[in-house]
CSV table of C-alpha atoms and ligand atoms in Angstrom, one decimal:
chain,number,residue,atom,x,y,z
A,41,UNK,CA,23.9,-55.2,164.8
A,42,UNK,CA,24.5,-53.4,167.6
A,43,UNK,CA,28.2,-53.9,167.5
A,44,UNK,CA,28.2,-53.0,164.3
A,45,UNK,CA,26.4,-49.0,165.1
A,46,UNK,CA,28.7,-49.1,168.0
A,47,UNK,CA,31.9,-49.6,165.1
A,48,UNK,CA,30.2,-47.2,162.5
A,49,UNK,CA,29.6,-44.4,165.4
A,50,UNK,CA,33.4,-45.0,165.9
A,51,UNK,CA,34.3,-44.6,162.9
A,52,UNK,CA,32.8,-41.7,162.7
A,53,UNK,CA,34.4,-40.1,165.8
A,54,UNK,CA,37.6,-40.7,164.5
A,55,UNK,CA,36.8,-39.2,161.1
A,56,UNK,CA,35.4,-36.3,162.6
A,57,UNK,CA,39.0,-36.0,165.6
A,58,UNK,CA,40.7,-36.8,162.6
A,59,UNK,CA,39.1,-33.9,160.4
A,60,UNK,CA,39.9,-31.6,163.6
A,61,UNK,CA,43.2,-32.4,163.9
A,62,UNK,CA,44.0,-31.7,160.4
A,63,UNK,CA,42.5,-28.4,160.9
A,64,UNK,CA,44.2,-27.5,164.1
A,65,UNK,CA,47.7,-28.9,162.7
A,66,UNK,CA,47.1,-27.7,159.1
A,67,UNK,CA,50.6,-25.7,158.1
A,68,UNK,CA,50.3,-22.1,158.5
A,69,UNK,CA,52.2,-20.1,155.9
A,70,UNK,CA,55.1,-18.3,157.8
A,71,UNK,CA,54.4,-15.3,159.2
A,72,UNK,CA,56.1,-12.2,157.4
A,73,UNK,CA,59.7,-11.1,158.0
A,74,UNK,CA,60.5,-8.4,156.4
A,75,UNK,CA,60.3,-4.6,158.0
A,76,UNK,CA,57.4,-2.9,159.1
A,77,UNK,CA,56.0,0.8,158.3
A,78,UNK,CA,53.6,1.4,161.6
A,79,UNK,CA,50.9,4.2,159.6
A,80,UNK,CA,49.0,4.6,163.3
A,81,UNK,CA,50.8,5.1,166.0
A,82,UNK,CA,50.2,7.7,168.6
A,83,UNK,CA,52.3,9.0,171.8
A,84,UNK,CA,49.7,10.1,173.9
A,85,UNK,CA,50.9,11.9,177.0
A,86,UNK,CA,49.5,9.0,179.3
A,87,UNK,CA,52.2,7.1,177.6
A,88,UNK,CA,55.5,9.5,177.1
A,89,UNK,CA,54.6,11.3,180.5
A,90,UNK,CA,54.0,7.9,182.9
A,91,UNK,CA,54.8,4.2,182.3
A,92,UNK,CA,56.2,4.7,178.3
A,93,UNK,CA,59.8,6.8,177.9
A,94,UNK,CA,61.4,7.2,174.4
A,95,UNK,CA,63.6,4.2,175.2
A,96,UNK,CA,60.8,1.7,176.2
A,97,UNK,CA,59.0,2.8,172.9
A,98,UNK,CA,61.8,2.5,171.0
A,99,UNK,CA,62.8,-0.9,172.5
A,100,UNK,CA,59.0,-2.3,171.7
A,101,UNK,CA,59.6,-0.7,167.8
A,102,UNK,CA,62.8,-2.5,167.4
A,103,UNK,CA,61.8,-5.6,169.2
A,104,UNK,CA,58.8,-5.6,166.3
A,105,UNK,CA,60.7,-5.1,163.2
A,106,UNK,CA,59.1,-1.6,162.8
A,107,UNK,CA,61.6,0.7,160.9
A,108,UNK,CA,59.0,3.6,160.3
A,109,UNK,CA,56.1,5.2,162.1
A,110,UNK,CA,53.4,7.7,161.3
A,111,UNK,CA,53.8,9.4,164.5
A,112,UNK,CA,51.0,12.0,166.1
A,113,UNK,CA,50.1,12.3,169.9
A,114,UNK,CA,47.9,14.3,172.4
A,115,UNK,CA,49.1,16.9,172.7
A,116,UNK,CA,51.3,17.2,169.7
A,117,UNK,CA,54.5,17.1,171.8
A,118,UNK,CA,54.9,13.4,171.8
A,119,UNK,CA,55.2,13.7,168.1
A,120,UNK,CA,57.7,16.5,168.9
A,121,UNK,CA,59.7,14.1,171.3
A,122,UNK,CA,60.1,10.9,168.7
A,123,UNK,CA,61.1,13.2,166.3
A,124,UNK,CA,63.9,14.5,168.2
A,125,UNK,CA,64.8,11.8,169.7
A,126,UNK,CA,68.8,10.0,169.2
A,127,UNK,CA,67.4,7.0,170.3
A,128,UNK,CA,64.6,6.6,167.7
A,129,UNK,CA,67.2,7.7,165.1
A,130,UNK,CA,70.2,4.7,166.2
A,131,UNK,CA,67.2,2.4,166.0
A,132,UNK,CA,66.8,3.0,161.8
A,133,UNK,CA,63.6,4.1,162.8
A,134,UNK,CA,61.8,6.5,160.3
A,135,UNK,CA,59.3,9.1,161.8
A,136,UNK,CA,56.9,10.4,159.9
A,137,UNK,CA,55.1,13.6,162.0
A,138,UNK,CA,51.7,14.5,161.7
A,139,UNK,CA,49.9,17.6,163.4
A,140,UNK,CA,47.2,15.8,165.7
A,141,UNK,CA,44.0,18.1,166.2
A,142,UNK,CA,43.8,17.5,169.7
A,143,UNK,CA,45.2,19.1,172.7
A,144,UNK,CA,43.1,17.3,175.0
A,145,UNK,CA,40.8,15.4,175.3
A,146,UNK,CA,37.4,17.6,174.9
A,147,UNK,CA,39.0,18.2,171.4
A,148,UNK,CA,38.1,15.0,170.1
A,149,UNK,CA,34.4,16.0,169.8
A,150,UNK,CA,34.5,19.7,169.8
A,151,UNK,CA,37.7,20.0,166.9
A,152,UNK,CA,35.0,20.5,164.1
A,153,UNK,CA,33.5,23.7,165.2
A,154,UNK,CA,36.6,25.2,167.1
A,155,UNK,CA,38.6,27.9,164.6
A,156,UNK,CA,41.7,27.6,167.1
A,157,UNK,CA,42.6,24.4,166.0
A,158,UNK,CA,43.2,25.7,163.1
A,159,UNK,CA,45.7,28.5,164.3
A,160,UNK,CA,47.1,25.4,166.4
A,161,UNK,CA,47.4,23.5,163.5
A,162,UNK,CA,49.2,26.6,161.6
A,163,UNK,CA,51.3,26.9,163.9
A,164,UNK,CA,52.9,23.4,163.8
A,165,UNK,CA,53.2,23.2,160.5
A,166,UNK,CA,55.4,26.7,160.8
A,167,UNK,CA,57.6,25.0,163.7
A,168,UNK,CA,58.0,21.4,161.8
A,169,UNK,CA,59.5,19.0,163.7
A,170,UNK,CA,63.4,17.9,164.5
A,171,UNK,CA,62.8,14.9,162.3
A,172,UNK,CA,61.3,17.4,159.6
A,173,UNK,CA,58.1,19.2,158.5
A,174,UNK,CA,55.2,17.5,159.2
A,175,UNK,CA,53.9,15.2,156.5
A,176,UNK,CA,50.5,14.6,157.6
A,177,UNK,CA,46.9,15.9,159.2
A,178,UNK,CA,45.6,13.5,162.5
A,179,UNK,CA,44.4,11.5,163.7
A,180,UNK,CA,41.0,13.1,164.1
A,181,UNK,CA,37.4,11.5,164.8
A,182,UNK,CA,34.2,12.2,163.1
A,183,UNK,CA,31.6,10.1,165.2
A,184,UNK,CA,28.6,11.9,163.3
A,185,UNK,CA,29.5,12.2,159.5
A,186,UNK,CA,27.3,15.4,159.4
A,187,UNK,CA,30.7,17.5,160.7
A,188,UNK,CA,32.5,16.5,158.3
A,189,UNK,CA,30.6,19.4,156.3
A,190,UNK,CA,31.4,21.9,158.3
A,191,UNK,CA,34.3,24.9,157.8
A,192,UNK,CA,36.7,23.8,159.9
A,193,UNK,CA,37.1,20.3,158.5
A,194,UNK,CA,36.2,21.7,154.9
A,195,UNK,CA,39.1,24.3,155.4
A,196,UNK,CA,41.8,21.6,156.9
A,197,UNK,CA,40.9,19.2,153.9
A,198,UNK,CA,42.0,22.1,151.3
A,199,UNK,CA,44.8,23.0,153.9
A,200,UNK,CA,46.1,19.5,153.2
A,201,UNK,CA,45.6,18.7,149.6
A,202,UNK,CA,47.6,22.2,149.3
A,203,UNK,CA,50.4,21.5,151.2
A,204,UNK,CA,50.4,17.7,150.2
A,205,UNK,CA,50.0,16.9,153.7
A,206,UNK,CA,48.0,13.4,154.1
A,207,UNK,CA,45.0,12.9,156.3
A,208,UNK,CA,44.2,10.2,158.8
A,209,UNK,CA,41.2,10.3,159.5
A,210,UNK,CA,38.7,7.9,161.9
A,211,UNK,CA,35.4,8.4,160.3
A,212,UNK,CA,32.6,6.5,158.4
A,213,UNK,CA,31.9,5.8,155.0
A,214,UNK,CA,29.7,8.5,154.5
A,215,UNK,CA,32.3,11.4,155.7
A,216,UNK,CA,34.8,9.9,153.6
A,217,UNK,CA,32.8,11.3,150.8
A,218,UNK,CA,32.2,14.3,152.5
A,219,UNK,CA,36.1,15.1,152.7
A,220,UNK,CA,36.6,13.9,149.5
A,221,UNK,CA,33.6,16.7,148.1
A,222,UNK,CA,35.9,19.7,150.1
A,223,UNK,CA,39.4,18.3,148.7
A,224,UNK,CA,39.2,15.4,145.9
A,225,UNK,CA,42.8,15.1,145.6
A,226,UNK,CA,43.8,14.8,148.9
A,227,UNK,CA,45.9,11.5,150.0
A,228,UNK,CA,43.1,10.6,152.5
A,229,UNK,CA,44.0,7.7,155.1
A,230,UNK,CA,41.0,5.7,156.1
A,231,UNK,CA,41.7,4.6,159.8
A,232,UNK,CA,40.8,1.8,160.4
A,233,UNK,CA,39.1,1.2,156.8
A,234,UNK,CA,35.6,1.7,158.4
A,235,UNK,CA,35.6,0.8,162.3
A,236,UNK,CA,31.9,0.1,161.7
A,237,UNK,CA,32.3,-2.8,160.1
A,238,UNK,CA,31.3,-1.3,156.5
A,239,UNK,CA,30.4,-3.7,154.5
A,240,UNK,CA,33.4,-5.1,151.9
A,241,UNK,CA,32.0,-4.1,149.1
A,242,UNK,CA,31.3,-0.3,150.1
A,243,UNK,CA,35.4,-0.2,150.8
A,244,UNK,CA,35.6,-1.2,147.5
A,245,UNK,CA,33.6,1.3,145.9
A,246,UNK,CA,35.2,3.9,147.8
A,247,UNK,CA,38.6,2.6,146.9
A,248,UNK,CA,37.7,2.8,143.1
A,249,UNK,CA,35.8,6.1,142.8
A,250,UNK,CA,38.9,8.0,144.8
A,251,UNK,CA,42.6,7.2,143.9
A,252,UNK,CA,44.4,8.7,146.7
A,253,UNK,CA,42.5,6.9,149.4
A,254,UNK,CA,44.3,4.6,152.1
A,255,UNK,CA,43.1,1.9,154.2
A,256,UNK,CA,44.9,1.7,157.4
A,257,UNK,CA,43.6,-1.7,159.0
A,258,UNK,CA,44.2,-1.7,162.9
A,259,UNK,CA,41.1,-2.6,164.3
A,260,UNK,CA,38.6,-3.9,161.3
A,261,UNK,CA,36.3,-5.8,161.8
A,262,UNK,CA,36.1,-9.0,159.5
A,263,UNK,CA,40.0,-8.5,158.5
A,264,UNK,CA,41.1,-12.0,159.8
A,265,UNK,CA,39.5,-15.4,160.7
A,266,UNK,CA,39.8,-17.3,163.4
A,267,UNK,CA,43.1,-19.2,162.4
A,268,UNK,CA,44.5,-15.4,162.4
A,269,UNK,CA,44.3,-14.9,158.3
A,270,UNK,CA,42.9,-12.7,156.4
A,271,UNK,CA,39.4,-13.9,155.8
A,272,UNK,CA,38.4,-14.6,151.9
A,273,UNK,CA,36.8,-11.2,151.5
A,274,UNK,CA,39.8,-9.3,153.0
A,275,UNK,CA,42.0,-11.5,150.7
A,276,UNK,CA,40.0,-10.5,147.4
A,277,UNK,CA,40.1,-6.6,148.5
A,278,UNK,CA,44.0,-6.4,149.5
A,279,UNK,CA,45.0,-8.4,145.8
A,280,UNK,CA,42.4,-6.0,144.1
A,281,UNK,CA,44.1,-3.0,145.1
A,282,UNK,CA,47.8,-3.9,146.1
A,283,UNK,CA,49.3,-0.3,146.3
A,284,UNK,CA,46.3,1.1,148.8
A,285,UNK,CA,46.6,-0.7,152.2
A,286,UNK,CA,49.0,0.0,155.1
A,287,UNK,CA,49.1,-1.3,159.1
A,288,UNK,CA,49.0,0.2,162.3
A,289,UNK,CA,48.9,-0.7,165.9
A,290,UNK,CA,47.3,2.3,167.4
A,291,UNK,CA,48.3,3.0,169.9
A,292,UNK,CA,45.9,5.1,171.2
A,293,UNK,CA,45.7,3.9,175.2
A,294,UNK,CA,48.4,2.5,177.2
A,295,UNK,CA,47.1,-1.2,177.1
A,296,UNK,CA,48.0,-1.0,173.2
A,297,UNK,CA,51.3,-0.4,174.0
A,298,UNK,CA,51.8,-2.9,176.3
A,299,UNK,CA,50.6,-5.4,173.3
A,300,UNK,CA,52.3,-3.4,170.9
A,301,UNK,CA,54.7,-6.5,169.9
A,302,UNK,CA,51.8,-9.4,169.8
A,303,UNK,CA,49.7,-6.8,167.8
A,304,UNK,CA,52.7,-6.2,165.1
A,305,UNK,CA,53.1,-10.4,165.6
A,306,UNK,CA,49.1,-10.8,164.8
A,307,UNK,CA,49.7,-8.7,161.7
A,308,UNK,CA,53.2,-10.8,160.2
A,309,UNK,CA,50.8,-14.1,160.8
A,310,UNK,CA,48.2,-12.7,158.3
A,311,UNK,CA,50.9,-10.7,156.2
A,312,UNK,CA,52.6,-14.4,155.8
A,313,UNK,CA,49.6,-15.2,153.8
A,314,UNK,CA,49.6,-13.1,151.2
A,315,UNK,CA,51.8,-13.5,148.1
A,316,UNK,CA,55.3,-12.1,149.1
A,317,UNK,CA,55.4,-9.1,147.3
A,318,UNK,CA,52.3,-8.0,148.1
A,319,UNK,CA,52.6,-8.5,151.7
A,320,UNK,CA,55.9,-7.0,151.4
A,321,UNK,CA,54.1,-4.0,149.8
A,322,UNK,CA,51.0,-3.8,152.5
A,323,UNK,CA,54.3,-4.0,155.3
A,324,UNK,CA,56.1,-1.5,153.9
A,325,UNK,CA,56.5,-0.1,150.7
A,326,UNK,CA,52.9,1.4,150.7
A,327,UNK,CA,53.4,3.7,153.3
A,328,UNK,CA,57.4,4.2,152.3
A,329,UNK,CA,55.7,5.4,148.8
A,330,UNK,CA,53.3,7.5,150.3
A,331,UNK,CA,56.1,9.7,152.3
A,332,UNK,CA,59.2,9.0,150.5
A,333,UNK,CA,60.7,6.9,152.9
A,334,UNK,CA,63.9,5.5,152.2
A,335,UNK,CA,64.1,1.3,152.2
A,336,UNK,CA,65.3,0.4,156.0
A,337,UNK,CA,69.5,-0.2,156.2
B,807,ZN,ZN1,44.1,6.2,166.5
């Protein structure tokens, strides 16, 4: 009898090791190959100005498969310098400027009720960039959706949906219908696609009741499961609306950087799960359609 429990509880473990194994060595899919279109990626002076020149940048792009960045740094001369730059051009790398809203840091919170950000801002666009005019508006931060209704963001929204600049903009659910109210056909880019962790669903809504909204998925929570793929939820969204999602690695501190090629690595894992040519799409050709940017040589 005794013998017999002392089999069965064996039998048991091994089901159970055996069970464990099979998850642990379960094929992954492999990981995506193709090129990347980096939609966040800033060049913050703490990066261009100490451990991070154009040519360690560039090397960390090329050493990810990245062949086209939406580029915009504090202060907006980082933007400036990858635009310029021979380097980033030998590479095949595409930039894609936007006018940040920040000089400094104390612009982050105080950018929404500060009228010369705007003549900044003007003044950018006029200048453009080596690599072009600027295509875009951010990043910028709304950490209390109530700003989002006031005249400086409700003037930049118009600004933008005149010009056909996009926006990427760090903000919650809530201001993403505030923006939308000022400009409801502006090409809006959800950084992030709700930091908060808003629930699936709410994305969803948002996705469906305005047709030129992005999500840009650095940093969501939920996006992948422990194994490093998407989780089911994140699945269901992406194949709902194939032509709406793009990656970034935001690089918005200097540790990001340094993690810049196991970040873009982390995303090809969960890319490799999706059917090819939507993961091909998500890569790439999302953000390529957004800004016209031509397929990599
Ligand atoms: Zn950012």
């Amino acid at each position: 009898m005794k013998r017999r429990a002392a089999w069965a509880g064996l039998a048991l473990l091994g089901a159970s090791l055996g069970a464990s194994f099979a998850g642990a060595w379960a094929p992954q899919p492999a990981p995506y190959a193709g090129p990347l279109f980096d939609a966040h990626l800033h060049y913050n002076v703490e990066a261009a100005a100490g451990p991070r020149p154009v040519a360690d940048v560039v090397r960390r792009m090329q050493a990810a498969g990245v062949r086209a960045i939406v580029a915009n740094s504090r202060p907006n001369d980082g933007t400036r310098v990858l635009a310029a730059s021979p380097a980033v051009r030998a590479a095949g790398i595409t930039v894609v400027p936007f006018v940040r809203l920040y000089r400094d840091r104390a612009d982050y919170t105080g950018w929404f009720q500060d009228a010369s950000i705007e003549r900044m801002v003007e003044a950018e666009l006029r200048a453009g960039t080596a690599a072009g005019p600027y295509r875009g508006l951010g990043e910028f931060h709304l950490y209390d959706s109530t700003n989002a209704d006031g005249p400086v963001a409700r003037r930049l929204m118009q600004l933008a949906q005149a010009r056909r600049l996009a926006v990427l903009a760090h903000v919650d659910d809530v201001a993403i219908e505030k923006l939308f109210a000022h400009a409801p056909g502006a090409r809006l880019i959800w950084a992030h696609s709700g930091i908060g962790g808003v629930p699936v669903d709410r994305v969803r809504a948002l996705l469906a009741a305005h047709p030129t909204l992005m999500g840009e998925l650095s940093y969501r929570p939920g996006l992948t499961q422990a194994d490093g793929q998407l989780s089911p939820d994140w699945r269901a969204l992406i194949e709902a609306f194939p032509d709406r999602f793009v990656i970034g690695s935001d690089t918005w501190v200097n540790a990001r950087w340094e993690s810049y090629e196991a970040l873009m690595t982390d995303a090809r894992r969960w890319l490799g799960g999706l059917e090819p040519a939507l993961a091909s799409r998500v890569a790439w050709a999302n953000g390529a359609a957004l800004f016209g940017v031509p397929d990599p040589r």
